[in-house]
mmCIF file of C-alpha atoms in Angstrom:
data_model
loop_
_atom_site.group_PDB
_atom_site.id
_atom_site.type_symbol
_atom_site.label_atom_id
_atom_site.label_comp_id
_atom_site.label_asym_id
_atom_site.label_seq_id
_atom_site.Cartn_x
_atom_site.Cartn_y
_atom_site.Cartn_z
ATOM 1 C CA MET A 1 222.888 103.555 235.754
ATOM 2 C CA SER A 2 226.280 101.803 235.531
ATOM 3 C CA ASP A 3 229.281 102.552 237.737
ATOM 4 C CA ILE A 4 232.741 103.788 236.757
ATOM 5 C CA ASP A 5 235.861 103.387 238.876
ATOM 6 C CA LEU A 6 237.942 106.567 239.135
ATOM 7 C CA ASN A 7 241.049 104.761 240.475
ATOM 8 C CA ASN A 8 242.701 104.880 237.034
ATOM 9 C CA ASN A 9 240.786 101.788 235.931
ATOM 10 C CA PRO A 10 239.168 101.618 232.490
ATOM 11 C CA PRO A 11 235.387 102.027 232.304
ATOM 12 C CA PRO A 12 233.389 98.819 232.466
ATOM 13 C CA GLU A 13 232.539 97.023 229.261
ATOM 14 C CA LEU A 14 228.775 97.232 228.910
ATOM 15 C CA ARG A 15 227.026 94.170 227.581
ATOM 16 C CA PRO A 16 224.874 94.814 224.512
ATOM 17 C CA TYR A 17 221.111 95.155 224.804
ATOM 18 C CA HIS A 18 219.015 92.913 222.610
ATOM 19 C CA VAL A 19 215.752 94.231 221.182
ATOM 20 C CA LEU A 20 213.075 92.230 219.378
ATOM 21 C CA VAL A 21 210.821 94.285 217.111
ATOM 22 C CA THR A 22 207.698 92.715 215.636
ATOM 23 C CA GLY A 23 205.427 93.728 212.771
ATOM 24 C CA PHE A 24 202.410 91.945 211.355
ATOM 25 C CA GLY A 25 201.934 90.023 208.123
ATOM 26 C CA PRO A 26 199.407 90.611 205.319
ATOM 27 C CA PHE A 27 195.677 90.929 205.966
ATOM 28 C CA SER A 28 192.591 92.538 204.477
ATOM 29 C CA ARG A 29 193.630 95.114 201.876
ATOM 30 C CA TYR A 30 197.282 95.115 202.966
ATOM 31 C CA SER A 31 199.331 92.762 200.790
ATOM 32 C CA VAL A 32 202.308 94.064 202.788
ATOM 33 C CA ASN A 33 201.453 95.270 206.261
ATOM 34 C CA PRO A 34 202.503 98.882 206.958
ATOM 35 C CA SER A 35 203.803 97.789 210.363
ATOM 36 C CA TRP A 36 206.155 95.306 208.710
ATOM 37 C CA LEU A 37 207.328 97.933 206.230
ATOM 38 C CA ALA A 38 208.243 100.150 209.196
ATOM 39 C CA VAL A 39 210.130 97.556 211.266
ATOM 40 C CA LYS A 40 211.862 95.627 208.487
ATOM 41 C CA PRO A 41 214.616 98.261 207.911
ATOM 42 C CA LEU A 42 215.655 97.849 211.561
ATOM 43 C CA HIS A 43 216.345 94.133 211.224
ATOM 44 C CA ASP A 44 219.881 93.069 212.111
ATOM 45 C CA THR A 45 220.996 96.639 212.788
ATOM 46 C CA VAL A 46 223.078 97.933 215.672
ATOM 47 C CA LEU A 47 222.435 101.239 217.423
ATOM 48 C CA LYS A 48 224.777 102.900 219.883
ATOM 49 C CA VAL A 49 223.477 104.742 222.921
ATOM 50 C CA ASP A 50 225.353 106.684 225.580
ATOM 51 C CA ILE A 51 224.708 105.368 229.081
ATOM 52 C CA PRO A 52 225.417 107.691 232.050
ATOM 53 C CA LEU A 53 227.932 106.306 234.528
ATOM 54 C CA GLU A 54 227.939 106.841 238.293
ATOM 55 C CA PRO A 55 231.475 107.485 239.634
ATOM 56 C CA VAL A 56 232.786 105.048 242.266
ATOM 57 C CA LEU A 57 235.142 107.120 244.477
ATOM 58 C CA PRO A 58 237.768 105.905 246.942
ATOM 59 C CA VAL A 59 236.419 105.865 250.478
ATOM 60 C CA ASP A 60 238.712 108.743 251.546
ATOM 61 C CA GLN A 61 237.925 110.980 248.584
ATOM 62 C CA PRO A 62 235.033 113.456 248.748
ATOM 63 C CA PRO A 63 232.804 113.704 245.670
ATOM 64 C CA ALA A 64 234.025 116.189 243.102
ATOM 65 C CA ASP A 65 231.830 119.018 241.940
ATOM 66 C CA SER A 66 233.281 119.410 238.490
ATOM 67 C CA GLY A 67 229.971 119.208 236.670
ATOM 68 C CA ALA A 68 231.490 116.808 234.169
ATOM 69 C CA SER A 69 229.261 113.946 233.122
ATOM 70 C CA LEU A 70 230.618 110.466 232.525
ATOM 71 C CA SER A 71 229.160 108.009 230.055
ATOM 72 C CA ALA A 72 229.899 104.845 228.144
ATOM 73 C CA THR A 73 228.560 103.560 224.843
ATOM 74 C CA ARG A 74 226.339 100.516 224.735
ATOM 75 C CA GLU A 75 225.404 98.580 221.627
ATOM 76 C CA VAL A 76 221.730 97.883 220.954
ATOM 77 C CA ARG A 77 221.235 94.909 218.635
ATOM 78 C CA ILE A 78 217.866 94.722 216.898
ATOM 79 C CA THR A 79 216.079 91.742 215.399
ATOM 80 C CA ALA A 80 212.795 92.169 213.504
ATOM 81 C CA ILE A 81 210.279 89.388 212.887
ATOM 82 C CA GLN A 82 206.868 89.175 211.249
ATOM 83 C CA ILE A 83 203.833 87.749 213.071
ATOM 84 C CA PRO A 84 200.888 86.387 211.032
ATOM 85 C CA VAL A 85 197.559 88.128 211.673
ATOM 86 C CA THR A 86 195.960 85.110 213.355
ATOM 87 C CA TYR A 87 195.088 84.286 216.946
ATOM 88 C CA GLU A 88 196.672 80.863 216.564
ATOM 89 C CA ALA A 89 199.989 82.359 215.440
ATOM 90 C CA VAL A 90 200.109 84.739 218.416
ATOM 91 C CA LEU A 91 199.422 81.936 220.900
ATOM 92 C CA SER A 92 202.009 79.637 219.304
ATOM 93 C CA ILE A 93 204.783 82.201 218.691
ATOM 94 C CA VAL A 94 204.735 84.813 221.469
ATOM 95 C CA PRO A 95 205.424 82.510 224.469
ATOM 96 C CA GLY A 96 208.572 81.264 222.728
ATOM 97 C CA LEU A 97 209.821 84.821 222.227
ATOM 98 C CA HIS A 98 209.951 85.228 226.013
ATOM 99 C CA ALA A 99 211.679 81.896 226.663
ATOM 100 C CA ARG A 100 215.327 81.743 227.647
ATOM 101 C CA PRO A 101 216.801 81.094 225.206
ATOM 102 C CA PRO A 102 214.088 82.576 222.964
ATOM 103 C CA VAL A 103 212.489 80.512 220.207
ATOM 104 C CA LEU A 104 211.931 82.529 217.027
ATOM 105 C CA PRO A 105 209.680 81.552 214.112
ATOM 106 C CA PRO A 106 211.229 80.943 210.678
ATOM 107 C CA SER A 107 211.944 84.098 208.724
ATOM 108 C CA SER A 108 209.005 85.357 206.676
ATOM 109 C CA GLU A 109 211.361 86.310 203.850
ATOM 110 C CA PRO A 110 214.099 84.049 202.409
ATOM 111 C CA PHE A 111 216.554 86.934 201.990
ATOM 112 C CA LEU A 112 216.050 88.153 205.549
ATOM 113 C CA PRO A 113 217.870 85.618 207.732
ATOM 114 C CA THR A 114 217.208 85.696 211.452
ATOM 115 C CA PRO A 115 220.289 85.889 213.702
ATOM 116 C CA LEU A 116 220.599 83.529 216.628
ATOM 117 C CA PRO A 117 218.627 84.879 219.591
ATOM 118 C CA PRO A 118 220.529 85.870 222.749
ATOM 119 C CA PRO A 119 220.599 82.952 225.223
ATOM 120 C CA GLU A 120 219.690 85.268 228.109
ATOM 121 C CA GLY A 121 216.629 86.635 226.283
ATOM 122 C CA TYR A 122 215.635 90.036 224.972
ATOM 123 C CA ASP A 123 215.807 93.223 227.018
ATOM 124 C CA LEU A 124 213.033 94.959 225.100
ATOM 125 C CA PHE A 125 210.051 93.803 223.051
ATOM 126 C CA PHE A 126 208.782 96.516 220.711
ATOM 127 C CA HIS A 127 205.570 95.516 218.937
ATOM 128 C CA VAL A 128 204.104 97.481 216.030
ATOM 129 C CA GLY A 129 200.727 97.182 214.310
ATOM 130 C CA VAL A 130 198.653 99.215 211.867
ATOM 131 C CA ILE A 131 195.561 101.221 212.735
ATOM 132 C CA GLY A 132 193.459 103.764 210.810
ATOM 133 C CA ARG A 133 194.777 106.983 209.321
ATOM 134 C CA GLY A 134 196.025 109.588 211.768
ATOM 135 C CA SER A 135 198.593 109.776 214.532
ATOM 136 C CA LEU A 136 200.935 107.259 216.058
ATOM 137 C CA ARG A 137 199.510 105.702 219.222
ATOM 138 C CA MET A 138 201.667 104.357 222.041
ATOM 139 C CA GLU A 139 199.565 101.791 223.895
ATOM 140 C CA ARG A 140 199.514 101.541 227.690
ATOM 141 C CA VAL A 141 197.504 98.364 228.298
ATOM 142 C CA GLY A 142 196.585 94.979 226.838
ATOM 143 C CA HIS A 143 193.197 93.327 227.378
ATOM 144 C CA LYS A 144 192.426 89.713 228.245
ATOM 145 C CA PHE A 145 188.893 89.455 226.818
ATOM 146 C CA GLY A 146 186.694 90.965 224.134
ATOM 147 C CA TYR A 147 188.097 89.426 220.944
ATOM 148 C CA ASN A 148 185.040 88.840 218.772
ATOM 149 C CA MET A 149 186.497 89.777 215.373
ATOM 150 C CA LYS A 150 187.734 87.215 212.876
ATOM 151 C CA ASP A 151 191.430 87.139 212.055
ATOM 152 C CA ALA A 152 193.075 87.098 208.619
ATOM 153 C CA VAL A 153 192.048 83.483 207.951
ATOM 154 C CA GLY A 154 188.517 83.882 209.275
ATOM 155 C CA SER A 155 189.135 82.276 212.661
ATOM 156 C CA LEU A 156 188.064 83.544 216.070
ATOM 157 C CA ALA A 157 189.882 83.734 219.375
ATOM 158 C CA PRO A 158 189.295 80.886 221.842
ATOM 159 C CA ILE A 159 186.042 80.908 223.799
ATOM 160 C CA VAL A 160 186.671 81.412 227.495
ATOM 161 C CA ARG A 161 183.111 81.093 228.728
ATOM 162 C CA ILE A 162 179.628 82.306 227.898
ATOM 163 C CA SER A 163 177.871 84.379 230.506
ATOM 164 C CA ARG A 164 174.706 86.366 229.962
ATOM 165 C CA ASP A 165 175.336 88.318 233.146
ATOM 166 C CA GLU A 166 178.549 89.848 231.805
ATOM 167 C CA GLY A 167 176.953 91.492 228.772
ATOM 168 C CA ASN A 168 179.616 90.557 226.226
ATOM 169 C CA GLN A 169 178.299 92.837 223.510
ATOM 170 C CA PRO A 170 180.868 94.576 221.315
ATOM 171 C CA SER A 171 182.005 97.926 222.671
ATOM 172 C CA ASP A 172 181.917 101.150 220.673
ATOM 173 C CA ALA A 173 185.683 100.823 220.164
ATOM 174 C CA GLN A 174 185.258 97.298 218.788
ATOM 175 C CA ARG A 175 182.504 98.400 216.417
ATOM 176 C CA MET A 176 184.719 101.241 215.152
ATOM 177 C CA GLU A 177 187.485 98.721 214.558
ATOM 178 C CA VAL A 178 185.105 96.583 212.518
ATOM 179 C CA LEU A 179 184.188 99.573 210.351
ATOM 180 C CA ARG A 180 187.885 100.292 209.838
ATOM 181 C CA LEU A 181 188.564 96.742 208.711
ATOM 182 C CA ARG A 182 185.514 96.924 206.426
ATOM 183 C CA ASP A 183 185.369 93.312 205.258
ATOM 184 C CA TYR A 184 185.968 91.872 208.736
ATOM 185 C CA ASN A 185 182.880 91.068 210.772
ATOM 186 C CA VAL A 186 182.088 90.759 214.415
ATOM 187 C CA GLU A 187 180.786 87.233 214.922
ATOM 188 C CA SER A 188 177.077 86.602 215.162
ATOM 189 C CA LEU A 189 175.313 87.276 218.423
ATOM 190 C CA VAL A 190 174.274 84.314 220.537
ATOM 191 C CA GLU A 191 170.475 84.165 220.914
ATOM 192 C CA GLY A 192 170.326 87.594 219.311
ATOM 193 C CA ASN A 193 171.838 89.688 222.072
ATOM 194 C CA GLU A 194 175.058 88.232 223.369
ATOM 195 C CA LEU A 195 178.555 87.383 222.181
ATOM 196 C CA PRO A 196 180.633 84.462 223.411
ATOM 197 C CA LYS A 197 183.427 85.601 225.692
ATOM 198 C CA ARG A 198 186.659 85.175 223.781
ATOM 199 C CA GLY A 199 190.272 85.814 224.680
ATOM 200 C CA PHE A 200 192.801 84.214 227.002
ATOM 201 C CA GLY A 201 191.671 81.234 229.033
ATOM 202 C CA ARG A 202 193.634 78.116 229.880
ATOM 203 C CA GLY A 203 197.158 78.950 231.023
ATOM 204 C CA TYR A 204 196.305 82.605 231.647
ATOM 205 C CA GLU A 205 193.896 82.209 234.560
ATOM 206 C CA SER A 206 196.237 83.921 237.023
ATOM 207 C CA PHE A 207 196.680 87.057 234.947
ATOM 208 C CA ALA A 208 194.575 90.190 235.366
ATOM 209 C CA GLU A 209 191.982 91.276 232.815
ATOM 210 C CA GLU A 210 194.180 94.255 231.977
ATOM 211 C CA ILE A 211 197.981 94.289 232.032
ATOM 212 C CA TYR A 212 199.777 97.623 231.882
ATOM 213 C CA THR A 213 203.252 98.078 230.476
ATOM 214 C CA ASP A 214 206.030 99.029 232.884
ATOM 215 C CA VAL A 215 207.229 101.613 230.360
ATOM 216 C CA ASP A 216 206.562 105.217 231.298
ATOM 217 C CA VAL A 217 204.511 105.813 228.161
ATOM 218 C CA GLU A 218 203.851 109.477 228.939
ATOM 219 C CA LYS A 219 207.567 110.251 229.187
ATOM 220 C CA LEU A 220 208.321 108.261 226.045
ATOM 221 C CA VAL A 221 205.679 110.142 224.048
ATOM 222 C CA ASN A 222 206.928 113.474 225.390
ATOM 223 C CA HIS A 223 210.459 112.524 224.339
ATOM 224 C CA LEU A 224 209.281 111.713 220.819
ATOM 225 C CA LYS A 225 207.521 115.053 220.617
ATOM 226 C CA THR A 226 210.788 116.817 221.510
ATOM 227 C CA CYS A 227 212.344 114.872 218.622
ATOM 228 C CA GLY A 228 209.828 116.373 216.225
ATOM 229 C CA PHE A 229 207.108 113.709 216.184
ATOM 230 C CA ASP A 230 204.072 115.850 216.889
ATOM 231 C CA GLN A 231 201.509 113.337 215.648
ATOM 232 C CA ILE A 232 201.650 110.860 218.516
ATOM 233 C CA TYR A 233 199.645 110.290 221.667
ATOM 234 C CA THR A 234 199.102 107.709 224.394
ATOM 235 C CA SER A 235 196.210 105.253 224.232
ATOM 236 C CA MET A 236 194.288 103.017 226.622
ATOM 237 C CA ASP A 237 192.502 100.995 223.922
ATOM 238 C CA ALA A 238 194.591 98.830 221.607
ATOM 239 C CA GLY A 239 191.472 97.781 219.685
ATOM 240 C CA HIS A 240 190.495 94.283 220.902
ATOM 241 C CA TYR A 241 191.864 92.760 217.717
ATOM 242 C CA LEU A 242 195.186 91.097 216.868
ATOM 243 C CA CYS A 243 197.288 94.055 218.032
ATOM 244 C CA ASP A 244 195.661 94.055 221.455
ATOM 245 C CA PHE A 245 195.736 90.234 221.545
ATOM 246 C CA LEU A 246 199.482 90.154 220.856
ATOM 247 C CA TYR A 247 200.165 92.963 223.341
ATOM 248 C CA TYR A 248 198.350 91.217 226.191
ATOM 249 C CA CYS A 249 200.032 87.910 225.358
ATOM 250 C CA SER A 250 203.495 89.486 225.355
ATOM 251 C CA LEU A 251 202.883 91.375 228.606
ATOM 252 C CA ALA A 252 201.587 88.211 230.283
ATOM 253 C CA GLU A 253 204.440 86.033 229.044
ATOM 254 C CA ASN A 254 206.950 88.640 230.182
ATOM 255 C CA LYS A 255 205.495 88.468 233.687
ATOM 256 C CA ARG A 256 205.505 84.674 233.541
ATOM 257 C CA SER A 257 209.164 84.472 232.516
ATOM 258 C CA THR A 258 210.218 86.867 235.274
ATOM 259 C CA LYS A 259 208.211 84.936 237.867
ATOM 260 C CA ASN A 260 209.784 81.651 236.791
ATOM 261 C CA ASP A 261 213.355 83.002 236.921
ATOM 262 C CA LYS A 262 213.837 85.862 239.370
ATOM 263 C CA SER A 263 217.577 85.943 238.665
ATOM 264 C CA VAL A 264 216.904 87.440 235.248
ATOM 265 C CA PRO A 265 216.027 91.168 235.053
ATOM 266 C CA ALA A 266 212.550 91.935 233.762
ATOM 267 C CA SER A 267 212.287 92.948 230.137
ATOM 268 C CA GLN A 268 210.230 95.860 228.863
ATOM 269 C CA VAL A 269 207.255 95.448 226.516
ATOM 270 C CA ILE A 270 205.618 98.218 224.489
ATOM 271 C CA PHE A 271 203.192 98.463 221.553
ATOM 272 C CA LEU A 272 203.024 101.204 218.918
ATOM 273 C CA HIS A 273 200.133 101.659 216.493
ATOM 274 C CA CYS A 274 201.080 103.263 213.176
ATOM 275 C CA PRO A 275 198.828 104.626 210.388
ATOM 276 C CA PRO A 276 198.742 103.278 206.836
ATOM 277 C CA VAL A 277 201.566 104.523 204.629
ATOM 278 C CA ASN A 278 201.407 108.290 204.017
ATOM 279 C CA LEU A 279 198.180 108.702 205.998
ATOM 280 C CA PRO A 280 199.806 110.964 207.040
ATOM 281 C CA LEU A 281 203.204 109.549 208.030
ATOM 282 C CA SER A 282 205.633 107.930 205.615
ATOM 283 C CA THR A 283 207.178 104.542 206.331
ATOM 284 C CA GLU A 284 210.511 106.261 206.902
ATOM 285 C CA GLU A 285 208.998 108.548 209.529
ATOM 286 C CA VAL A 286 207.461 105.617 211.399
ATOM 287 C CA THR A 287 210.747 103.703 211.262
ATOM 288 C CA GLU A 288 212.575 106.712 212.699
ATOM 289 C CA ALA A 289 210.004 107.045 215.498
ATOM 290 C CA ILE A 290 210.587 103.392 216.390
ATOM 291 C CA ARG A 291 214.353 103.899 216.306
ATOM 292 C CA LYS A 292 214.161 106.970 218.559
ATOM 293 C CA SER A 293 211.865 105.092 220.940
ATOM 294 C CA ILE A 294 214.251 102.150 221.203
ATOM 295 C CA MET A 295 217.202 104.413 221.939
ATOM 296 C CA TRP A 296 215.303 106.263 224.671
ATOM 297 C CA LEU A 297 214.031 103.029 226.227
ATOM 298 C CA CYS A 298 217.488 101.458 226.231
ATOM 299 C CA ARG A 299 218.894 104.512 228.027
ATOM 300 C CA THR A 300 216.327 103.989 230.778
ATOM 301 C CA LEU A 301 216.978 100.285 231.323
ATOM 302 C CA THR A 302 218.682 99.663 234.664
ATOM 303 C CA HIS A 303 220.397 96.287 234.125
#
């Protein structure tokens, strides 16, 4: 919460928040990814949110009990980019997004220029990916290992190590994801009963096997339900495919950037899974859910 001086001084000028929204590129049967369709309309837009202000009273003045609330308007500037559905693209692009100043990839569309990134970095990273038909899913956690499905160009995630003792067989959730993707296969078993361990290795040794977002996902989902989005729930399994891979990478790089520069406030990172278009939600409904989420999250930021 920001402060306001009641000694006849104007309210403080609030710096804008900068939000980076990502969607994915084409893959499988999606010539245009539904996640990109949902985030693209937000590109280079500006939202305005009301931020509550805490009065700063003179030392000899008792606090008033007028019940009046004070607020100021803050701009929220949104940039949207597209991430290819490959492990290599995630590993080459996502670390640069968290740099200060950020490094953005070239625009995926010639008529969609990318504005210069803020030198101080982004305050919020809002990632979106497609999942099967049904509800929106707000993800709580990204996973370090378990990526045994081929990406959009037929490549696999890096091998971390092979260990028979760890039983790296595909989980039920992974097998369901394979069925959803239909023409995407889990790689062949090693010696008939074991998968290579794939995921994040070199450079990510110090990070936990699961990284949770700092966002209060339960409160965010409840807020969206009050806004009329009934078909949404929280999730602990982002799928162990490119969505999960990107989410873990972004969460890890956010922690890395904060550790390297403690003078910079930590950013927030969140991932939303959306259904294919009109199964059952329209693109416009998903876009509005993202917009409402960003506004709520920016009201809760404390820097």
